[in-house]
mmCIF file of C-alpha atoms and ligand atoms in Angstrom:
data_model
loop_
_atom_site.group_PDB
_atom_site.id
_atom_site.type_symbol
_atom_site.label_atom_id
_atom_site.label_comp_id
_atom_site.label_asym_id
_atom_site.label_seq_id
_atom_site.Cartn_x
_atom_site.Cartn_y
_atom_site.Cartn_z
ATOM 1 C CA UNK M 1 0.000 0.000 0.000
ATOM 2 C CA UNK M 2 1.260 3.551 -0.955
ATOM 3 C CA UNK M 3 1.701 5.495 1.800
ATOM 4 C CA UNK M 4 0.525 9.154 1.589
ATOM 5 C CA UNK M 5 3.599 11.198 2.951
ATOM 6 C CA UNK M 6 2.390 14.633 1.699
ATOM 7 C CA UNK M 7 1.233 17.316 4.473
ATOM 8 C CA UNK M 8 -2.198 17.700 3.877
ATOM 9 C CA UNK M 9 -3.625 20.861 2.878
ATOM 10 C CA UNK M 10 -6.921 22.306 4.245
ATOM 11 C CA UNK M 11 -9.179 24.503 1.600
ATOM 12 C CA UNK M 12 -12.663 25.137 1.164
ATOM 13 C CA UNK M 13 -14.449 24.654 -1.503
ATOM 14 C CA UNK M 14 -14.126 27.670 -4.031
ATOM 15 C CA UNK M 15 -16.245 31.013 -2.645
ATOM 16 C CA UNK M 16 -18.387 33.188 -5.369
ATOM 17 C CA UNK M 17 -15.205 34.704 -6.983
ATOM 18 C CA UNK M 18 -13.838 31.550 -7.816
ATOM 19 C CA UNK M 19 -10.860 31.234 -4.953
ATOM 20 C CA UNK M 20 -10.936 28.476 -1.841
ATOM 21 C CA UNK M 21 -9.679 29.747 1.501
ATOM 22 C CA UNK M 22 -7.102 28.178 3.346
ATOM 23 C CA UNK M 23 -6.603 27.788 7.138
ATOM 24 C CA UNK M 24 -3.119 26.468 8.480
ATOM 25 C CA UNK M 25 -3.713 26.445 12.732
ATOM 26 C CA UNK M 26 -5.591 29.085 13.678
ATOM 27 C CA UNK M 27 -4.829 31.196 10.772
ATOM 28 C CA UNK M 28 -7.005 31.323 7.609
ATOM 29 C CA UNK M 29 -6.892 33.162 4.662
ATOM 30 C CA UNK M 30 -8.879 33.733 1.761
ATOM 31 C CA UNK M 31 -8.901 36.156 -1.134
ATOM 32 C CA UNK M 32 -11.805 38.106 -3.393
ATOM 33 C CA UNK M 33 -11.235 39.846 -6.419
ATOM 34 C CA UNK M 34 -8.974 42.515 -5.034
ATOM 35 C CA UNK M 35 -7.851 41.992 -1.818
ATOM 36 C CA UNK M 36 -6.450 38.755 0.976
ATOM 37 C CA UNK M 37 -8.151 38.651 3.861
ATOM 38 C CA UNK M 38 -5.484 37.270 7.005
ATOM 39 C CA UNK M 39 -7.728 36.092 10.076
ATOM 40 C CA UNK M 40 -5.980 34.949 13.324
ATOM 41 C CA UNK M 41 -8.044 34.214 16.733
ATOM 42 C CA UNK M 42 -6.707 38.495 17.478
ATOM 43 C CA UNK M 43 -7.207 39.970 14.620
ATOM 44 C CA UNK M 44 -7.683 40.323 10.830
ATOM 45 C CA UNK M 45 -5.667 41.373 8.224
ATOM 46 C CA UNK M 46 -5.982 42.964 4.613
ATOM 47 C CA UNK M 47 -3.073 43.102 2.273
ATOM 48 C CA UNK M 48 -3.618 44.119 -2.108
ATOM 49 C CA UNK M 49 -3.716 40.368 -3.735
ATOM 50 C CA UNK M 50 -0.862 41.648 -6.386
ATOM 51 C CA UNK M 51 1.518 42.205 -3.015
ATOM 52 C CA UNK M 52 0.648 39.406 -1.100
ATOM 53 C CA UNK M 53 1.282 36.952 -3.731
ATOM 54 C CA UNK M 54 4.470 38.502 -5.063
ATOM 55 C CA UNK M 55 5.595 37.847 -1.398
ATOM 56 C CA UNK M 56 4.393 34.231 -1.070
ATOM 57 C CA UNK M 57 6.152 33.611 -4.468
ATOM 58 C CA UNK M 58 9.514 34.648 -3.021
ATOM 59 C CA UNK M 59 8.680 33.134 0.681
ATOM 60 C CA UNK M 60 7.799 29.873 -1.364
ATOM 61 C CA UNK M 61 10.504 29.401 -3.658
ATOM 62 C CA UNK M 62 13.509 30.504 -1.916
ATOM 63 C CA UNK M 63 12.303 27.928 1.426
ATOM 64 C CA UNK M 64 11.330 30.930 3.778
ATOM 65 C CA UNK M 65 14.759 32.446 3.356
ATOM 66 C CA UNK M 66 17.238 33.668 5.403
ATOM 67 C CA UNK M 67 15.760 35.055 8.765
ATOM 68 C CA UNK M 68 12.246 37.006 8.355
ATOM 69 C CA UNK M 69 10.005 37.227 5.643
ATOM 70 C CA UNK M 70 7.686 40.554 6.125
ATOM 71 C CA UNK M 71 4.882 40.460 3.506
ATOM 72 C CA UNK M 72 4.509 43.474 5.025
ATOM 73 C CA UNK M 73 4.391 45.117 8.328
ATOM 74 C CA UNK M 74 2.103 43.258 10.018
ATOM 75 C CA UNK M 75 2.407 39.061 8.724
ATOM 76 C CA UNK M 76 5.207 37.077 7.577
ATOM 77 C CA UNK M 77 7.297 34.000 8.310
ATOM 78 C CA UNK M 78 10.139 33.453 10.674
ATOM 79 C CA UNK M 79 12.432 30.512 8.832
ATOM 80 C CA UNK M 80 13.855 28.367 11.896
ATOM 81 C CA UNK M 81 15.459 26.430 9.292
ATOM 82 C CA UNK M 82 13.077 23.064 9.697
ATOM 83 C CA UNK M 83 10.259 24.554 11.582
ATOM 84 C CA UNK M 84 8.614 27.974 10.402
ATOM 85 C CA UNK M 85 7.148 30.568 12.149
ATOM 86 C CA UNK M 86 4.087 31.862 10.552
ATOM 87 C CA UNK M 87 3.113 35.475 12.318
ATOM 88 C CA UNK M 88 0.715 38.430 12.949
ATOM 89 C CA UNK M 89 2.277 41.595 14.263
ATOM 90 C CA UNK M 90 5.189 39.815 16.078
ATOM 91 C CA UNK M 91 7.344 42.466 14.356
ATOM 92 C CA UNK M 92 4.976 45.600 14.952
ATOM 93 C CA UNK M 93 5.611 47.528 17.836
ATOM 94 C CA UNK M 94 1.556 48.399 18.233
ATOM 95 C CA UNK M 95 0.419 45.147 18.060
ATOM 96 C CA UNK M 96 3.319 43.701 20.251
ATOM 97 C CA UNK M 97 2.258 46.754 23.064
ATOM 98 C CA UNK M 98 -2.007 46.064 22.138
ATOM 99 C CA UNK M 99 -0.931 42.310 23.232
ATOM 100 C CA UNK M 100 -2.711 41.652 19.652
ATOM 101 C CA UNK M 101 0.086 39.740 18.261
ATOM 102 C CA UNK M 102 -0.030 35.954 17.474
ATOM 103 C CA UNK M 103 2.893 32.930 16.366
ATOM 104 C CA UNK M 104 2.037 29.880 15.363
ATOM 105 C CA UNK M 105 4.966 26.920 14.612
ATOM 106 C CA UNK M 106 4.823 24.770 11.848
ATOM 107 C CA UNK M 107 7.024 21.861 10.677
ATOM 108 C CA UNK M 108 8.456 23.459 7.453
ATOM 109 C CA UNK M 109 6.595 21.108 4.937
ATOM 110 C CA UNK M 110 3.336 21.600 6.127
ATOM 111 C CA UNK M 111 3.392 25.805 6.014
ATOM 112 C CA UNK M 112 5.295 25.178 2.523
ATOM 113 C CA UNK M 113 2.716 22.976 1.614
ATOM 114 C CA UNK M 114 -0.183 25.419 2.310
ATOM 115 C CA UNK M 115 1.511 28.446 1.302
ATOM 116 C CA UNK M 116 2.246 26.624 -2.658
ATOM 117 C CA UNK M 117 -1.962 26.006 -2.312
ATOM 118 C CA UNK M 118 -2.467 29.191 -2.382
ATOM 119 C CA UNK M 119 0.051 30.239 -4.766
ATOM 120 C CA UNK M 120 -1.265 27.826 -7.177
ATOM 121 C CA UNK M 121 -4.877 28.591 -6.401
ATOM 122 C CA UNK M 122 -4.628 32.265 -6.436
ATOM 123 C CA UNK M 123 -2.505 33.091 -9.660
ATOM 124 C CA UNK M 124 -4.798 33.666 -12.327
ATOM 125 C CA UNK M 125 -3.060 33.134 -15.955
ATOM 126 C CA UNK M 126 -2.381 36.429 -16.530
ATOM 127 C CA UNK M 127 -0.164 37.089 -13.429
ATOM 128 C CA UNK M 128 3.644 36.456 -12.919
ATOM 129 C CA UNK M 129 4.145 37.028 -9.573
ATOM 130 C CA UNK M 130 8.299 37.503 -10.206
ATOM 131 C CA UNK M 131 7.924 39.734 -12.974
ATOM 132 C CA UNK M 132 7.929 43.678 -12.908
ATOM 133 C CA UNK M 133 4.702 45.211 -12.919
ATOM 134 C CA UNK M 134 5.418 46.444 -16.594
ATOM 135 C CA UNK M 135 6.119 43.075 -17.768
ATOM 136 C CA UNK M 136 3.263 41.360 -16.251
ATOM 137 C CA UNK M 137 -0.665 41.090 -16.715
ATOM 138 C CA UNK M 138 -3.290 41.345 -13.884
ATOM 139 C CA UNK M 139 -3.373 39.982 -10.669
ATOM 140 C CA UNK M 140 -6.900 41.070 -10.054
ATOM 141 C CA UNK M 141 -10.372 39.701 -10.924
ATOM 142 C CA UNK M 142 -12.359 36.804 -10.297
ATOM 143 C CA UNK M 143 -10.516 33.383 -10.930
ATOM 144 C CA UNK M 144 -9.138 32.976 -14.113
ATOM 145 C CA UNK M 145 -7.013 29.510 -14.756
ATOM 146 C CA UNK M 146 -3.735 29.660 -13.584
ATOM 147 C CA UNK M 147 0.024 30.004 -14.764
ATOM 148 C CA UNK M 148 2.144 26.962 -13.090
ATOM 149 C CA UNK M 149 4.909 28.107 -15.461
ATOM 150 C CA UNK M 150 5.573 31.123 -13.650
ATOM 151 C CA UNK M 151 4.681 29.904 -10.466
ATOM 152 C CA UNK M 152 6.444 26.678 -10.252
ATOM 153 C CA UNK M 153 10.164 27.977 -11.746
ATOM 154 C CA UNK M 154 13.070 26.225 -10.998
ATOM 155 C CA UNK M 155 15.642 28.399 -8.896
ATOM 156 C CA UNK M 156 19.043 28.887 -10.153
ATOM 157 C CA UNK M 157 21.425 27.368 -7.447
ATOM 158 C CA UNK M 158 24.972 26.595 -9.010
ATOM 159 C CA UNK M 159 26.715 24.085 -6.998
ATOM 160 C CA UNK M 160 30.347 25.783 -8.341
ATOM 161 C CA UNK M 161 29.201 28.228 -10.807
ATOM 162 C CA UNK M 162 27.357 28.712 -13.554
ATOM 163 C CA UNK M 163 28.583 27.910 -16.573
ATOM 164 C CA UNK M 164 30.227 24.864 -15.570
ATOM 165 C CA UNK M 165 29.524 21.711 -17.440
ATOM 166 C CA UNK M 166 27.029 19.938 -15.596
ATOM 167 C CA UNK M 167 26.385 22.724 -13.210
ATOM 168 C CA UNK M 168 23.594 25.600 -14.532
ATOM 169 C CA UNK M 169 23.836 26.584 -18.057
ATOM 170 C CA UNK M 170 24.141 30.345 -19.154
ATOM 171 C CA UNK M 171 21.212 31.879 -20.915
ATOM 172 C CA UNK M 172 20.489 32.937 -24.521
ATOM 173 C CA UNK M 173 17.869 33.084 -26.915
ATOM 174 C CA UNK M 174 17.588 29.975 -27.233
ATOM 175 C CA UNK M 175 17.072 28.717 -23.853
ATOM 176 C CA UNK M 176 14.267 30.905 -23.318
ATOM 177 C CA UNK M 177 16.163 34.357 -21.677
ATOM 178 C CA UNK M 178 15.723 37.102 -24.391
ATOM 179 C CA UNK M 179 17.800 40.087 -23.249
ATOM 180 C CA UNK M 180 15.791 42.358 -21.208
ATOM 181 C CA UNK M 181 14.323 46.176 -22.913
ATOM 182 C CA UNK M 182 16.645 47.763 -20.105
ATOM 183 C CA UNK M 183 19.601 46.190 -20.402
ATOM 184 C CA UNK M 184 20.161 46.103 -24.274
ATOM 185 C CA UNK M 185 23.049 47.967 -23.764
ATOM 186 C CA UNK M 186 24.889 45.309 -21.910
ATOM 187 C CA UNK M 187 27.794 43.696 -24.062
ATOM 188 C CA UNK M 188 27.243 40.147 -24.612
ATOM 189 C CA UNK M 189 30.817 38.415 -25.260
ATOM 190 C CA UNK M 190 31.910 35.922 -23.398
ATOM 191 C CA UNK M 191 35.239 35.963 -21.735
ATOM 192 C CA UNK M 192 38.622 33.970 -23.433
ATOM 193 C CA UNK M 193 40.001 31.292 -21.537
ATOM 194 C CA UNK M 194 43.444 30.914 -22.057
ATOM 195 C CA UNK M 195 44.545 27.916 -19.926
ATOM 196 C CA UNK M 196 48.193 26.833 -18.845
ATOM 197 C CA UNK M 197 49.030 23.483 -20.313
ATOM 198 C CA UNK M 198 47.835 20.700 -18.549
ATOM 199 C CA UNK M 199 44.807 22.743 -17.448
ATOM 200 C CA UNK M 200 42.544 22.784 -20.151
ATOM 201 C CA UNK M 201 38.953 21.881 -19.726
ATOM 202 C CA UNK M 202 39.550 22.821 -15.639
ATOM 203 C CA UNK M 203 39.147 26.630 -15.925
ATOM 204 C CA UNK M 204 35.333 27.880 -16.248
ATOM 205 C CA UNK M 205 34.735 31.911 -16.379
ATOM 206 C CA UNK M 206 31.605 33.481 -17.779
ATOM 207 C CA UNK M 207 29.913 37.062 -18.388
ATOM 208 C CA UNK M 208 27.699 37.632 -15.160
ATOM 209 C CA UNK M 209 26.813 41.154 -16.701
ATOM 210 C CA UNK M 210 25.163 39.220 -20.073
ATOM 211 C CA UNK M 211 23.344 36.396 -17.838
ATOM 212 C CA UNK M 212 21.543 38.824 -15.512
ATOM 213 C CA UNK M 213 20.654 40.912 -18.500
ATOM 214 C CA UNK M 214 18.684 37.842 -19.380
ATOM 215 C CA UNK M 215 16.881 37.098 -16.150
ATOM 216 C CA UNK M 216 13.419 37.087 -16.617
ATOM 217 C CA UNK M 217 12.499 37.551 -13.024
ATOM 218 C CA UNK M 218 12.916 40.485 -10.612
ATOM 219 C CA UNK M 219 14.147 40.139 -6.563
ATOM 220 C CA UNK M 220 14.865 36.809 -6.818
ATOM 221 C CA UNK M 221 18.580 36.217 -5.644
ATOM 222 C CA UNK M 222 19.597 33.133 -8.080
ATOM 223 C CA UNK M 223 22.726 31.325 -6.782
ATOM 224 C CA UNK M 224 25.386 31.820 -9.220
ATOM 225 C CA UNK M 225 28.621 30.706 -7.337
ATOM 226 C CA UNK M 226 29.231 28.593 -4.176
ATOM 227 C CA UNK M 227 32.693 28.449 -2.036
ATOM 228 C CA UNK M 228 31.923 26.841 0.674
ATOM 229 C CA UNK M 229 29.371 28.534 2.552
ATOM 230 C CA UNK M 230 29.881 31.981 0.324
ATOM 231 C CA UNK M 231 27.276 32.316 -2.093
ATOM 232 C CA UNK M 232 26.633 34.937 -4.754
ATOM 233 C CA UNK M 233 23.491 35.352 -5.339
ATOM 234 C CA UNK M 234 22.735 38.437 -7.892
ATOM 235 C CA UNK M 235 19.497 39.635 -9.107
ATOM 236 C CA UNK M 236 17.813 42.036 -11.192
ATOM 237 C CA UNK M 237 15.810 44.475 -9.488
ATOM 238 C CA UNK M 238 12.720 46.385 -10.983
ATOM 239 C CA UNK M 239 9.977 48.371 -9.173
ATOM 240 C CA UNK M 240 9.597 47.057 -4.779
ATOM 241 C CA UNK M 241 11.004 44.239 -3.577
ATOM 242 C CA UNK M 242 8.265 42.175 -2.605
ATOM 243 C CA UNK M 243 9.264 41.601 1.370
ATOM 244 C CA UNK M 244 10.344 43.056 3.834
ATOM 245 C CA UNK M 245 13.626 41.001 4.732
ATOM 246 C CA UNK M 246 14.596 40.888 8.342
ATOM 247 C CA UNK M 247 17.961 39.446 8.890
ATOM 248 C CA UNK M 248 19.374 36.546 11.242
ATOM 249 C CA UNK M 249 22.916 37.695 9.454
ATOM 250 C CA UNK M 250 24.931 39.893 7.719
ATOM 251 C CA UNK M 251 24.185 40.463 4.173
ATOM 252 C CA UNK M 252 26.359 42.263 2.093
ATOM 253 C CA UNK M 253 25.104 44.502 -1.789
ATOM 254 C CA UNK M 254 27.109 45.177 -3.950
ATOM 255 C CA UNK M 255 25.461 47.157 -6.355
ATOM 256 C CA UNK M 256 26.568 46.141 -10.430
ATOM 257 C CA UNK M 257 24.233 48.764 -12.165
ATOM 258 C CA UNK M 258 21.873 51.666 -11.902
ATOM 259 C CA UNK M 259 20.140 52.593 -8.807
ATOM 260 C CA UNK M 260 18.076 51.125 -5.779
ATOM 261 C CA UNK M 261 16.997 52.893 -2.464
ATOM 262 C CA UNK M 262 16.779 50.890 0.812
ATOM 263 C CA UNK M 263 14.590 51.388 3.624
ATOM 264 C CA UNK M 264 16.017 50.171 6.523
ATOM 265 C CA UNK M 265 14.588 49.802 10.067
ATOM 266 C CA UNK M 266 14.922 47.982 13.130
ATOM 267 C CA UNK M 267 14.116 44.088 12.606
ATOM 268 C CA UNK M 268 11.771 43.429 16.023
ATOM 269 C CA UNK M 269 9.724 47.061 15.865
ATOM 270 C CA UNK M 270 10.633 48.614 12.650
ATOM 271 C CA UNK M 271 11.647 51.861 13.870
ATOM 272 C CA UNK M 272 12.887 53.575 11.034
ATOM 273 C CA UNK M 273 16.937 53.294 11.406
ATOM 274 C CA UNK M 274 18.601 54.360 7.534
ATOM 275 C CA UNK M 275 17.465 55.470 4.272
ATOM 276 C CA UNK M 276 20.417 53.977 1.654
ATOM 277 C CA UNK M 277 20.469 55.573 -2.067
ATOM 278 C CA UNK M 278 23.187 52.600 -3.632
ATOM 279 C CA UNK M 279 24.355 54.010 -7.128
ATOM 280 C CA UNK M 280 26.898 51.492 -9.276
ATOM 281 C CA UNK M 281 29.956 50.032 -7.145
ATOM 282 C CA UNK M 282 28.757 51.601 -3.861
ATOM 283 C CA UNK M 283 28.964 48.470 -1.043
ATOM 284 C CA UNK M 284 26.860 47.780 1.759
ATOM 285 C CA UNK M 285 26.919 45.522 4.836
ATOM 286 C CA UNK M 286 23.394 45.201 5.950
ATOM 287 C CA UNK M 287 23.786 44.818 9.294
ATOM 288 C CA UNK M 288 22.218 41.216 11.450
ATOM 289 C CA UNK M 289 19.436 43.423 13.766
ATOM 290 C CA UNK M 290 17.828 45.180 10.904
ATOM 291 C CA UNK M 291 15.079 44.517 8.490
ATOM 292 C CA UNK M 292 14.828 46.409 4.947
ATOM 293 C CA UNK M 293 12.712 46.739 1.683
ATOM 294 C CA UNK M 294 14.831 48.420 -2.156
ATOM 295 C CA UNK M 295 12.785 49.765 -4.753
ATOM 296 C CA UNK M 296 14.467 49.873 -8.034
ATOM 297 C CA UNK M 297 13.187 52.878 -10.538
ATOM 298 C CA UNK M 298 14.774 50.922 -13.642
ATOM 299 C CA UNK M 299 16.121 47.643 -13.777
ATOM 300 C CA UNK M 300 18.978 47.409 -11.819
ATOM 301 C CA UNK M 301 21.276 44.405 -11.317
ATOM 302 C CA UNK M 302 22.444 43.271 -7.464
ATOM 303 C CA UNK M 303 25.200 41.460 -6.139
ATOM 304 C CA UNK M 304 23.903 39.837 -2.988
ATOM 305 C CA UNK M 305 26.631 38.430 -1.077
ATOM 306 C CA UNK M 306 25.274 35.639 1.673
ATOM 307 C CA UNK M 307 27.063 33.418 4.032
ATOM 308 C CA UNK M 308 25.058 30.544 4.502
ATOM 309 C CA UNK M 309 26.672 28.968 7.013
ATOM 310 C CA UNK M 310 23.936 27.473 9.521
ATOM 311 C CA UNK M 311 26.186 28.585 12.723
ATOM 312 C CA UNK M 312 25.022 31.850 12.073
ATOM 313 C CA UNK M 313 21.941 32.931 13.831
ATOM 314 C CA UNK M 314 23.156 31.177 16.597
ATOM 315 C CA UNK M 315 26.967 32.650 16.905
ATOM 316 C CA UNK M 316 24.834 36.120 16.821
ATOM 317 C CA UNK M 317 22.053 35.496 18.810
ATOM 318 C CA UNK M 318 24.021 34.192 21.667
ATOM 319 C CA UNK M 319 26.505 37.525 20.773
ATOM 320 C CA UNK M 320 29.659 35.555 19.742
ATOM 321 C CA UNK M 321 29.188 37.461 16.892
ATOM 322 C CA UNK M 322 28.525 41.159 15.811
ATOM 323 C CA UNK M 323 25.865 42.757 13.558
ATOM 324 C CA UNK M 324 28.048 44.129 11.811
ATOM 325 C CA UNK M 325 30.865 43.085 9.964
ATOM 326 C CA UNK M 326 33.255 46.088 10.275
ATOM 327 C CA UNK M 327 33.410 49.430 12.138
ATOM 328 C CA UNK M 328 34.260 52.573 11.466
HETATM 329 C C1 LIG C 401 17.329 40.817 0.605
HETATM 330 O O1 LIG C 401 16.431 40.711 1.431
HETATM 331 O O2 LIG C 401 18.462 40.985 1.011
HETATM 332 C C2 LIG C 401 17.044 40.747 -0.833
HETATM 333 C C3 LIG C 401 16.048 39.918 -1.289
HETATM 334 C C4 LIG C 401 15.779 39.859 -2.637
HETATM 335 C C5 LIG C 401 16.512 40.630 -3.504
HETATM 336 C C6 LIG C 401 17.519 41.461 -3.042
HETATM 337 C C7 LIG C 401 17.787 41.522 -1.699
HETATM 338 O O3 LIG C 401 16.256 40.573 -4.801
HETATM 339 FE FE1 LIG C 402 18.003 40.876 2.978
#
């Protein structure tokens, strides 16, 4: 006999507007034509359905990230790295004081397995929740099929780098990854390898510039190169990122093109602490306490530079470690 080992999934059947509600514990949420409606036994929640499920797109496909994932300043997830956090207000200083908040733990396959429900049950064809707004159709309306292909794409993770054989291919044309209207100024050659003898076929280099002009996604950190527990994970940025990150570690930008502006604030109350303009080659170290959200004009491309080692929260929770890599 099979045995059923997925986490089951509760939903309703589907309401007038064509979309079944979910409830995970004590949570529930449902959506109409415009807007999600977040319940919790303290209080209720409305977020725009375009927001909400750009944020669950990112929350699902990167595996609850690094830290906190604000949808927005009231819900989100806290990623304990096999158990998940799924929250109302825990991060809002007037709901912590009201005594309004609420947590709820989950074992990380059955939130994932909820939150991909909804995803899939909420994305109407016309919507790409990774795309820019310009580049996308409408979130909005009554239920209208669906568009797995967006939904369910594969993330880039290189296990050495791209571009390596058997590790992820570059893009072109022909795989699919026309080069984007903003960056069709970006130089396309690939660099020449010129190995010492006895080293040829060992030395891999490719044009990060060209691949990232051909992402079709936007604030989606794609794993491009691994050392150890060093990843770089670039992006291409257009319009808000979708969450509001809150860190359990040090992130560092680098910023390869054009322009972004960060809002950062406080990670537990979100007390406004910086406002960051990054303009190409400026650096930042986004500090371990702090929570922040870009927004990206024109299409800009990222460097986001994360050590993944799983020490991490811990070493700085327990203050072995700073916030912040250097001082000045
Ligand atoms: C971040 O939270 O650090 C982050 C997330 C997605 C991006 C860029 C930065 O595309
Ligand atoms: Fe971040």
């Amino acid at each position: 006999m099979a045995v059923d080992t997925m986490p089951k999934v509760q939903a309703t059947e589907p309401n007038p507007q064509g979309y079944r509600t979910f409830s995970l514990g004590e949570f529930t949420f449902s959506r109409d034509e415009y807007f999600v409606h977040i319940k919790w036994p303290t209080g209720r929640h409305v977020m725009s359905a375009d927001a909400f499920l750009r944020a669950l797109q990112r929350d699902v496909a990167w595996g609850f990230f690094y830290g906190i994932v604000n949808f927005d300043g009231v819900v989100g997830t806290v990623n304990h790295y096999g158990t998940v956090d799924l929250f109302a207000g825990r991060y809002n200083d007037s709901y912590r004081k009201a005594e309004l908040d609420h947590v709820e733990n989950f074992p990380s396959d059955v939130i994932l397995a909820t939150f991909k429900g909804i995803l899939d049950d909420w994305t109407n064809a016309s919507f790409d929740p990774f795309a820019s707004p310009h580049e996308t159709g409408s979130a909005f309306g009554p239920k209208q099929g669906d568009n797995r292909k967006a939904t369910g794409r594969r993330r880039v993770t290189a296990q050495r780098m791209v571009g390596v054989p058997g590790d992820e291919a570059l893009r072109s044309d022909a795989t699919g990854h026309p080069i984007n209207r903003h960056f069709t100024d970006v130089p396309q050659d690939e660099p020449q390898i010129i190995a010492e003898p006895g080293f040829e076929g060992q030395v891999c280099s490719f044009n990060l510039f060209a691949y990232l002009s051909r992402s079709d996604v936007t604030w989606n950190p794609s794993v491009v190169s691994a050392c150890k527990a060093s990843l770089y994970c670039p992006t291409t940025e257009e319009y808000i990122l979708p969450v509001i990150h809150g860190n359990d570690r040090v992130e560092w930008f680098v910023q390869l093109s054009d322009e972004i502006f960060w809002s950062v604030e406080d990670r537990d109350t979100g007390a406004v602490r910086a406002k960051v303009v990054m303009k190409p080659g400026d650096v930042a170290a986004m500090p371990a306490d702090i929570r922040h959200q870009g927004y990206s004009p024109k299409r800009a491309m990222l460097l986001v530079w994360e050590n993944a080692s799983p020490d991490i929260p811990g070493l700085i929770a327990s203050g072995k470690l700073p916030n912040t890599p250097v001082s000045f």
